[in-house]
């Protein structure tokens, strides 16, 4: 009796083991396919990184257009499409009108700026100056440099057109692209995806407000300070300081170099005063202006900012450095909401919220 009862058990054990092995093999195959898909996606993203950076820049500009259009709609009662048209029309008028009215002044300022740089080069030590002049006499090297500059300008204009049209299309019909992104998420996560996208858009808008305000303040203070010191090309240098303020940490140092060179062409004492002026402006911007703004905007920890800029510069060059900080803002939102909140079950902790 015992022997006959053991026969079905012995016959069933290999079948069960076979089913377990088949299930494990199936799970292993799915894991390998998922890993291969993730690696393939990352490789594809790496290959088209430049295009993705342009799209991200277009997203930033679209957020700016859409929020300003929202303000226009609030005060005028126009539909969103007409409000966006008003914003784009005003932008075109400002660019064209400002270019016509200030074109001659800007050209003369930058012409004077280049002359002052040439004068500053003459003040350099003789060996270094002779080396620079020797390179200047080489017509072929100058031709190669001009070709490089011309190609860089053409690529920049092409990228600018791509960013502008991307921003216009995104701002004109954001719902279409928003729904497209949400559909990539499983149905049970649609509501959470909407919430994450809303927080990301709000955080980027706050960052843009703080950044544009800081750029304007730095540009005005730099221009006013250089005019008081009697430094030539003060408006051009102020504009350069405002633009480079977009790149945190290293931008102000890059903006100070041509101003110090121009001042050094007049006297070493002037160069010292200019260096102190830039240092004072950065102290005011870093210790007074930005802390007041950071109560309303997303404040990134300094280490994250430094790491983002370094990684962006190494991986993607100048464009990566320009877009490193807003990209870090996006990553901060994703980590807080998808990991700290959803996985760990804790409340998110944006640095600006902690300070408030």
PDB file of C-alpha atoms in Angstrom, residues 117-313:
ATOM      1  CA  UNK A 117      40.694  94.721 -25.408  1.00  0.00           C
ATOM      2  CA  UNK A 118      43.398  95.385 -28.004  1.00  0.00           C
ATOM      3  CA  UNK A 119      44.791  98.127 -25.795  1.00  0.00           C
ATOM      4  CA  UNK A 120      44.771  95.781 -22.830  1.00  0.00           C
ATOM      5  CA  UNK A 121      46.757  93.229 -24.807  1.00  0.00           C
ATOM      6  CA  UNK A 122      49.407  95.887 -25.418  1.00  0.00           C
ATOM      7  CA  UNK A 123      49.840  96.203 -21.664  1.00  0.00           C
ATOM      8  CA  UNK A 124      50.714  92.525 -21.266  1.00  0.00           C
ATOM      9  CA  UNK A 125      54.335  91.355 -20.779  1.00  0.00           C
ATOM     10  CA  UNK A 126      56.438  91.518 -23.903  1.00  0.00           C
ATOM     11  CA  UNK A 127      56.903  87.790 -24.488  1.00  0.00           C
ATOM     12  CA  UNK A 128      53.211  87.051 -24.129  1.00  0.00           C
ATOM     13  CA  UNK A 129      52.270  90.028 -26.299  1.00  0.00           C
ATOM     14  CA  UNK A 130      54.735  88.986 -29.019  1.00  0.00           C
ATOM     15  CA  UNK A 131      53.305  85.475 -29.008  1.00  0.00           C
ATOM     16  CA  UNK A 132      49.785  86.821 -29.443  1.00  0.00           C
ATOM     17  CA  UNK A 133      50.891  89.203 -32.219  1.00  0.00           C
ATOM     18  CA  UNK A 134      52.760  86.410 -33.981  1.00  0.00           C
ATOM     19  CA  UNK A 135      49.609  84.332 -34.041  1.00  0.00           C
ATOM     20  CA  UNK A 136      47.714  87.374 -35.330  1.00  0.00           C
ATOM     21  CA  UNK A 137      50.039  87.665 -38.315  1.00  0.00           C
ATOM     22  CA  UNK A 138      49.292  84.119 -39.401  1.00  0.00           C
ATOM     23  CA  UNK A 139      46.533  84.669 -41.985  1.00  0.00           C
ATOM     24  CA  UNK A 140      45.686  80.985 -42.266  1.00  0.00           C
ATOM     25  CA  UNK A 141      45.095  80.659 -38.525  1.00  0.00           C
ATOM     26  CA  UNK A 142      42.826  83.708 -38.558  1.00  0.00           C
ATOM     27  CA  UNK A 143      40.946  82.306 -41.551  1.00  0.00           C
ATOM     28  CA  UNK A 144      40.424  79.013 -39.729  1.00  0.00           C
ATOM     29  CA  UNK A 145      39.212  80.884 -36.659  1.00  0.00           C
ATOM     30  CA  UNK A 146      36.804  82.952 -38.722  1.00  0.00           C
ATOM     31  CA  UNK A 147      35.435  79.820 -40.337  1.00  0.00           C
ATOM     32  CA  UNK A 148      35.014  78.234 -36.920  1.00  0.00           C
ATOM     33  CA  UNK A 149      33.246  81.315 -35.578  1.00  0.00           C
ATOM     34  CA  UNK A 150      31.002  81.544 -38.638  1.00  0.00           C
ATOM     35  CA  UNK A 151      29.994  77.887 -38.383  1.00  0.00           C
ATOM     36  CA  UNK A 152      29.378  78.284 -34.647  1.00  0.00           C
ATOM     37  CA  UNK A 153      27.173  81.303 -35.299  1.00  0.00           C
ATOM     38  CA  UNK A 154      25.191  79.427 -37.941  1.00  0.00           C
ATOM     39  CA  UNK A 155      24.691  76.452 -35.635  1.00  0.00           C
ATOM     40  CA  UNK A 156      23.659  78.805 -32.837  1.00  0.00           C
ATOM     41  CA  UNK A 157      21.090  80.528 -35.042  1.00  0.00           C
ATOM     42  CA  UNK A 158      19.746  77.175 -36.183  1.00  0.00           C
ATOM     43  CA  UNK A 159      19.465  75.989 -32.583  1.00  0.00           C
ATOM     44  CA  UNK A 160      17.757  79.241 -31.649  1.00  0.00           C
ATOM     45  CA  UNK A 161      15.152  78.735 -34.378  1.00  0.00           C
ATOM     46  CA  UNK A 162      14.498  75.180 -33.162  1.00  0.00           C
ATOM     47  CA  UNK A 163      14.123  76.339 -29.550  1.00  0.00           C
ATOM     48  CA  UNK A 164      11.825  79.216 -30.523  1.00  0.00           C
ATOM     49  CA  UNK A 165       9.457  77.116 -32.644  1.00  0.00           C
ATOM     50  CA  UNK A 166       9.442  74.353 -30.031  1.00  0.00           C
ATOM     51  CA  UNK A 167       8.462  76.886 -27.377  1.00  0.00           C
ATOM     52  CA  UNK A 168       5.722  78.416 -29.552  1.00  0.00           C
ATOM     53  CA  UNK A 169       4.130  75.058 -30.379  1.00  0.00           C
ATOM     54  CA  UNK A 170       4.326  73.881 -26.756  1.00  0.00           C
ATOM     55  CA  UNK A 171       2.868  77.122 -25.424  1.00  0.00           C
ATOM     56  CA  UNK A 172       0.117  77.181 -28.064  1.00  0.00           C
ATOM     57  CA  UNK A 173      -1.256  73.712 -27.277  1.00  0.00           C
ATOM     58  CA  UNK A 174       0.332  72.377 -24.086  1.00  0.00           C
ATOM     59  CA  UNK A 175      -2.582  70.013 -23.431  1.00  0.00           C
ATOM     60  CA  UNK A 176      -1.785  67.871 -26.472  1.00  0.00           C
ATOM     61  CA  UNK A 177       1.802  67.202 -25.405  1.00  0.00           C
ATOM     62  CA  UNK A 178       0.831  66.894 -21.761  1.00  0.00           C
ATOM     63  CA  UNK A 179      -1.696  64.163 -22.571  1.00  0.00           C
ATOM     64  CA  UNK A 180       0.903  62.425 -24.732  1.00  0.00           C
ATOM     65  CA  UNK A 181       3.340  62.224 -21.841  1.00  0.00           C
ATOM     66  CA  UNK A 182       0.650  61.055 -19.403  1.00  0.00           C
ATOM     67  CA  UNK A 183      -0.413  58.257 -21.770  1.00  0.00           C
ATOM     68  CA  UNK A 184       3.088  56.784 -21.440  1.00  0.00           C
ATOM     69  CA  UNK A 185       2.280  56.052 -17.788  1.00  0.00           C
ATOM     70  CA  UNK A 186       0.017  53.116 -16.749  1.00  0.00           C
ATOM     71  CA  UNK A 187      -3.618  54.217 -16.163  1.00  0.00           C
ATOM     72  CA  UNK A 188      -3.388  53.922 -12.381  1.00  0.00           C
ATOM     73  CA  UNK A 189      -0.574  56.525 -12.397  1.00  0.00           C
ATOM     74  CA  UNK A 190      -2.240  59.144 -14.599  1.00  0.00           C
ATOM     75  CA  UNK A 191      -3.334  61.352 -11.713  1.00  0.00           C
ATOM     76  CA  UNK A 192       0.088  61.193 -10.083  1.00  0.00           C
ATOM     77  CA  UNK A 193       1.754  62.001 -13.409  1.00  0.00           C
ATOM     78  CA  UNK A 194      -0.427  65.113 -13.738  1.00  0.00           C
ATOM     79  CA  UNK A 195       0.545  66.194 -10.233  1.00  0.00           C
ATOM     80  CA  UNK A 196       4.261  65.669 -10.890  1.00  0.00           C
ATOM     81  CA  UNK A 197       4.097  67.646 -14.147  1.00  0.00           C
ATOM     82  CA  UNK A 198       2.260  70.502 -12.415  1.00  0.00           C
ATOM     83  CA  UNK A 199       4.894  70.689  -9.676  1.00  0.00           C
ATOM     84  CA  UNK A 200       7.730  70.571 -12.227  1.00  0.00           C
ATOM     85  CA  UNK A 201       6.175  73.373 -14.268  1.00  0.00           C
ATOM     86  CA  UNK A 202       5.617  75.509 -11.178  1.00  0.00           C
ATOM     87  CA  UNK A 203       9.172  74.896  -9.935  1.00  0.00           C
ATOM     88  CA  UNK A 204      10.722  75.792 -13.297  1.00  0.00           C
ATOM     89  CA  UNK A 205       8.585  78.940 -13.488  1.00  0.00           C
ATOM     90  CA  UNK A 206       9.750  80.029 -10.030  1.00  0.00           C
ATOM     91  CA  UNK A 207      13.332  79.289 -10.980  1.00  0.00           C
ATOM     92  CA  UNK A 208      12.953  81.357 -14.154  1.00  0.00           C
ATOM     93  CA  UNK A 209      11.572  84.306 -12.182  1.00  0.00           C
ATOM     94  CA  UNK A 210      14.477  84.225  -9.767  1.00  0.00           C
ATOM     95  CA  UNK A 211      17.066  83.790 -12.498  1.00  0.00           C
ATOM     96  CA  UNK A 212      15.732  86.566 -14.744  1.00  0.00           C
ATOM     97  CA  UNK A 213      15.437  88.936 -11.788  1.00  0.00           C
ATOM     98  CA  UNK A 214      19.012  88.203 -10.728  1.00  0.00           C
ATOM     99  CA  UNK A 215      20.247  88.732 -14.295  1.00  0.00           C
ATOM    100  CA  UNK A 216      18.494  92.100 -14.540  1.00  0.00           C
ATOM    101  CA  UNK A 217      19.830  93.286 -11.168  1.00  0.00           C
ATOM    102  CA  UNK A 218      23.397  92.213 -11.958  1.00  0.00           C
ATOM    103  CA  UNK A 219      23.269  93.871 -15.391  1.00  0.00           C
ATOM    104  CA  UNK A 220      21.986  97.179 -14.010  1.00  0.00           C
ATOM    105  CA  UNK A 221      24.439  97.248 -11.084  1.00  0.00           C
ATOM    106  CA  UNK A 222      27.382  96.349 -13.313  1.00  0.00           C
ATOM    107  CA  UNK A 223      26.558  99.000 -15.899  1.00  0.00           C
ATOM    108  CA  UNK A 224      26.014 101.680 -13.242  1.00  0.00           C
ATOM    109  CA  UNK A 225      29.208 100.786 -11.369  1.00  0.00           C
ATOM    110  CA  UNK A 226      31.366 100.782 -14.500  1.00  0.00           C
ATOM    111  CA  UNK A 227      29.922 104.127 -15.592  1.00  0.00           C
ATOM    112  CA  UNK A 228      30.771 105.627 -12.206  1.00  0.00           C
ATOM    113  CA  UNK A 229      34.325 104.302 -12.512  1.00  0.00           C
ATOM    114  CA  UNK A 230      34.601 105.726 -16.028  1.00  0.00           C
ATOM    115  CA  UNK A 231      35.251 102.371 -17.703  1.00  0.00           C
ATOM    116  CA  UNK A 232      34.579 102.356 -21.472  1.00  0.00           C
ATOM    117  CA  UNK A 233      31.966 100.012 -22.983  1.00  0.00           C
ATOM    118  CA  UNK A 234      30.023  99.900 -19.718  1.00  0.00           C
ATOM    119  CA  UNK A 235      26.643  98.967 -21.348  1.00  0.00           C
ATOM    120  CA  UNK A 236      28.210  96.133 -23.332  1.00  0.00           C
ATOM    121  CA  UNK A 237      29.980  94.833 -20.242  1.00  0.00           C
ATOM    122  CA  UNK A 238      26.762  95.115 -18.226  1.00  0.00           C
ATOM    123  CA  UNK A 239      24.869  93.144 -20.878  1.00  0.00           C
ATOM    124  CA  UNK A 240      27.598  90.500 -20.881  1.00  0.00           C
ATOM    125  CA  UNK A 241      27.440  90.252 -17.075  1.00  0.00           C
ATOM    126  CA  UNK A 242      23.647  89.857 -17.187  1.00  0.00           C
ATOM    127  CA  UNK A 243      23.816  87.081 -19.800  1.00  0.00           C
ATOM    128  CA  UNK A 244      26.593  85.167 -18.046  1.00  0.00           C
ATOM    129  CA  UNK A 245      24.697  85.397 -14.765  1.00  0.00           C
ATOM    130  CA  UNK A 246      22.509  82.652 -16.241  1.00  0.00           C
ATOM    131  CA  UNK A 247      25.444  80.273 -15.629  1.00  0.00           C
ATOM    132  CA  UNK A 248      25.817  80.046 -11.833  1.00  0.00           C
ATOM    133  CA  UNK A 249      29.168  80.113 -10.045  1.00  0.00           C
ATOM    134  CA  UNK A 250      31.484  80.454 -13.052  1.00  0.00           C
ATOM    135  CA  UNK A 251      29.459  82.953 -15.115  1.00  0.00           C
ATOM    136  CA  UNK A 252      30.312  86.013 -12.951  1.00  0.00           C
ATOM    137  CA  UNK A 253      34.029  85.203 -13.110  1.00  0.00           C
ATOM    138  CA  UNK A 254      33.908  84.913 -16.904  1.00  0.00           C
ATOM    139  CA  UNK A 255      32.074  88.262 -17.092  1.00  0.00           C
ATOM    140  CA  UNK A 256      34.700  89.990 -14.941  1.00  0.00           C
ATOM    141  CA  UNK A 257      37.675  89.031 -17.138  1.00  0.00           C
ATOM    142  CA  UNK A 258      37.098  91.449 -20.094  1.00  0.00           C
ATOM    143  CA  UNK A 259      36.148  94.295 -17.743  1.00  0.00           C
ATOM    144  CA  UNK A 260      39.369  93.880 -15.750  1.00  0.00           C
ATOM    145  CA  UNK A 261      41.403  93.719 -18.976  1.00  0.00           C
ATOM    146  CA  UNK A 262      39.853  96.957 -20.240  1.00  0.00           C
ATOM    147  CA  UNK A 263      40.468  98.669 -16.898  1.00  0.00           C
ATOM    148  CA  UNK A 264      44.045  97.386 -16.849  1.00  0.00           C
ATOM    149  CA  UNK A 265      44.614  99.128 -20.189  1.00  0.00           C
ATOM    150  CA  UNK A 266      44.013 102.412 -18.343  1.00  0.00           C
ATOM    151  CA  UNK A 267      45.882 101.657 -15.135  1.00  0.00           C
ATOM    152  CA  UNK A 268      46.439  98.781 -12.683  1.00  0.00           C
ATOM    153  CA  UNK A 269      44.558 100.775 -10.064  1.00  0.00           C
ATOM    154  CA  UNK A 270      41.459 100.909 -12.291  1.00  0.00           C
ATOM    155  CA  UNK A 271      41.675  97.150 -12.779  1.00  0.00           C
ATOM    156  CA  UNK A 272      41.723  96.687  -9.002  1.00  0.00           C
ATOM    157  CA  UNK A 273      38.657  98.900  -8.559  1.00  0.00           C
ATOM    158  CA  UNK A 274      36.784  96.977 -11.278  1.00  0.00           C
ATOM    159  CA  UNK A 275      37.659  93.658  -9.654  1.00  0.00           C
ATOM    160  CA  UNK A 276      36.368  94.964  -6.314  1.00  0.00           C
ATOM    161  CA  UNK A 277      33.197  96.200  -8.039  1.00  0.00           C
ATOM    162  CA  UNK A 278      32.430  92.758  -9.500  1.00  0.00           C
ATOM    163  CA  UNK A 279      33.186  91.142  -6.151  1.00  0.00           C
ATOM    164  CA  UNK A 280      30.858  93.552  -4.352  1.00  0.00           C
ATOM    165  CA  UNK A 281      28.047  92.986  -6.883  1.00  0.00           C
ATOM    166  CA  UNK A 282      28.337  89.228  -6.483  1.00  0.00           C
ATOM    167  CA  UNK A 283      28.279  89.575  -2.693  1.00  0.00           C
ATOM    168  CA  UNK A 284      25.115  91.685  -2.896  1.00  0.00           C
ATOM    169  CA  UNK A 285      23.539  89.280  -5.374  1.00  0.00           C
ATOM    170  CA  UNK A 286      24.492  86.179  -3.387  1.00  0.00           C
ATOM    171  CA  UNK A 287      23.836  87.413   0.147  1.00  0.00           C
ATOM    172  CA  UNK A 288      20.986  89.905  -0.266  1.00  0.00           C
ATOM    173  CA  UNK A 289      19.102  89.487  -3.540  1.00  0.00           C
ATOM    174  CA  UNK A 290      19.014  85.699  -3.914  1.00  0.00           C
ATOM    175  CA  UNK A 291      18.133  84.913  -0.246  1.00  0.00           C
ATOM    176  CA  UNK A 292      15.114  87.204  -0.557  1.00  0.00           C
ATOM    177  CA  UNK A 293      14.067  85.533  -3.814  1.00  0.00           C
ATOM    178  CA  UNK A 294      14.701  82.014  -2.569  1.00  0.00           C
ATOM    179  CA  UNK A 295      11.808  82.308  -0.151  1.00  0.00           C
ATOM    180  CA  UNK A 296       9.563  82.219  -3.223  1.00  0.00           C
ATOM    181  CA  UNK A 297      11.573  80.069  -5.626  1.00  0.00           C
ATOM    182  CA  UNK A 298      13.252  76.663  -5.653  1.00  0.00           C
ATOM    183  CA  UNK A 299      16.590  76.881  -3.875  1.00  0.00           C
ATOM    184  CA  UNK A 300      19.105  74.233  -4.912  1.00  0.00           C
ATOM    185  CA  UNK A 301      21.827  73.278  -2.424  1.00  0.00           C
ATOM    186  CA  UNK A 302      25.245  74.590  -3.576  1.00  0.00           C
ATOM    187  CA  UNK A 303      26.777  71.116  -3.903  1.00  0.00           C
ATOM    188  CA  UNK A 304      23.972  69.990  -6.227  1.00  0.00           C
ATOM    189  CA  UNK A 305      24.401  73.156  -8.295  1.00  0.00           C
ATOM    190  CA  UNK A 306      28.166  72.668  -8.610  1.00  0.00           C
ATOM    191  CA  UNK A 307      27.812  68.987  -9.472  1.00  0.00           C
ATOM    192  CA  UNK A 308      25.099  69.701 -12.053  1.00  0.00           C
ATOM    193  CA  UNK A 309      27.137  72.414 -13.785  1.00  0.00           C
ATOM    194  CA  UNK A 310      30.306  70.286 -13.807  1.00  0.00           C
ATOM    195  CA  UNK A 311      28.488  67.244 -15.164  1.00  0.00           C
ATOM    196  CA  UNK A 312      26.609  69.300 -17.752  1.00  0.00           C
ATOM    197  CA  UNK A 313      29.813  70.930 -18.978  1.00  0.00           C
TER     198      UNK A 313
END
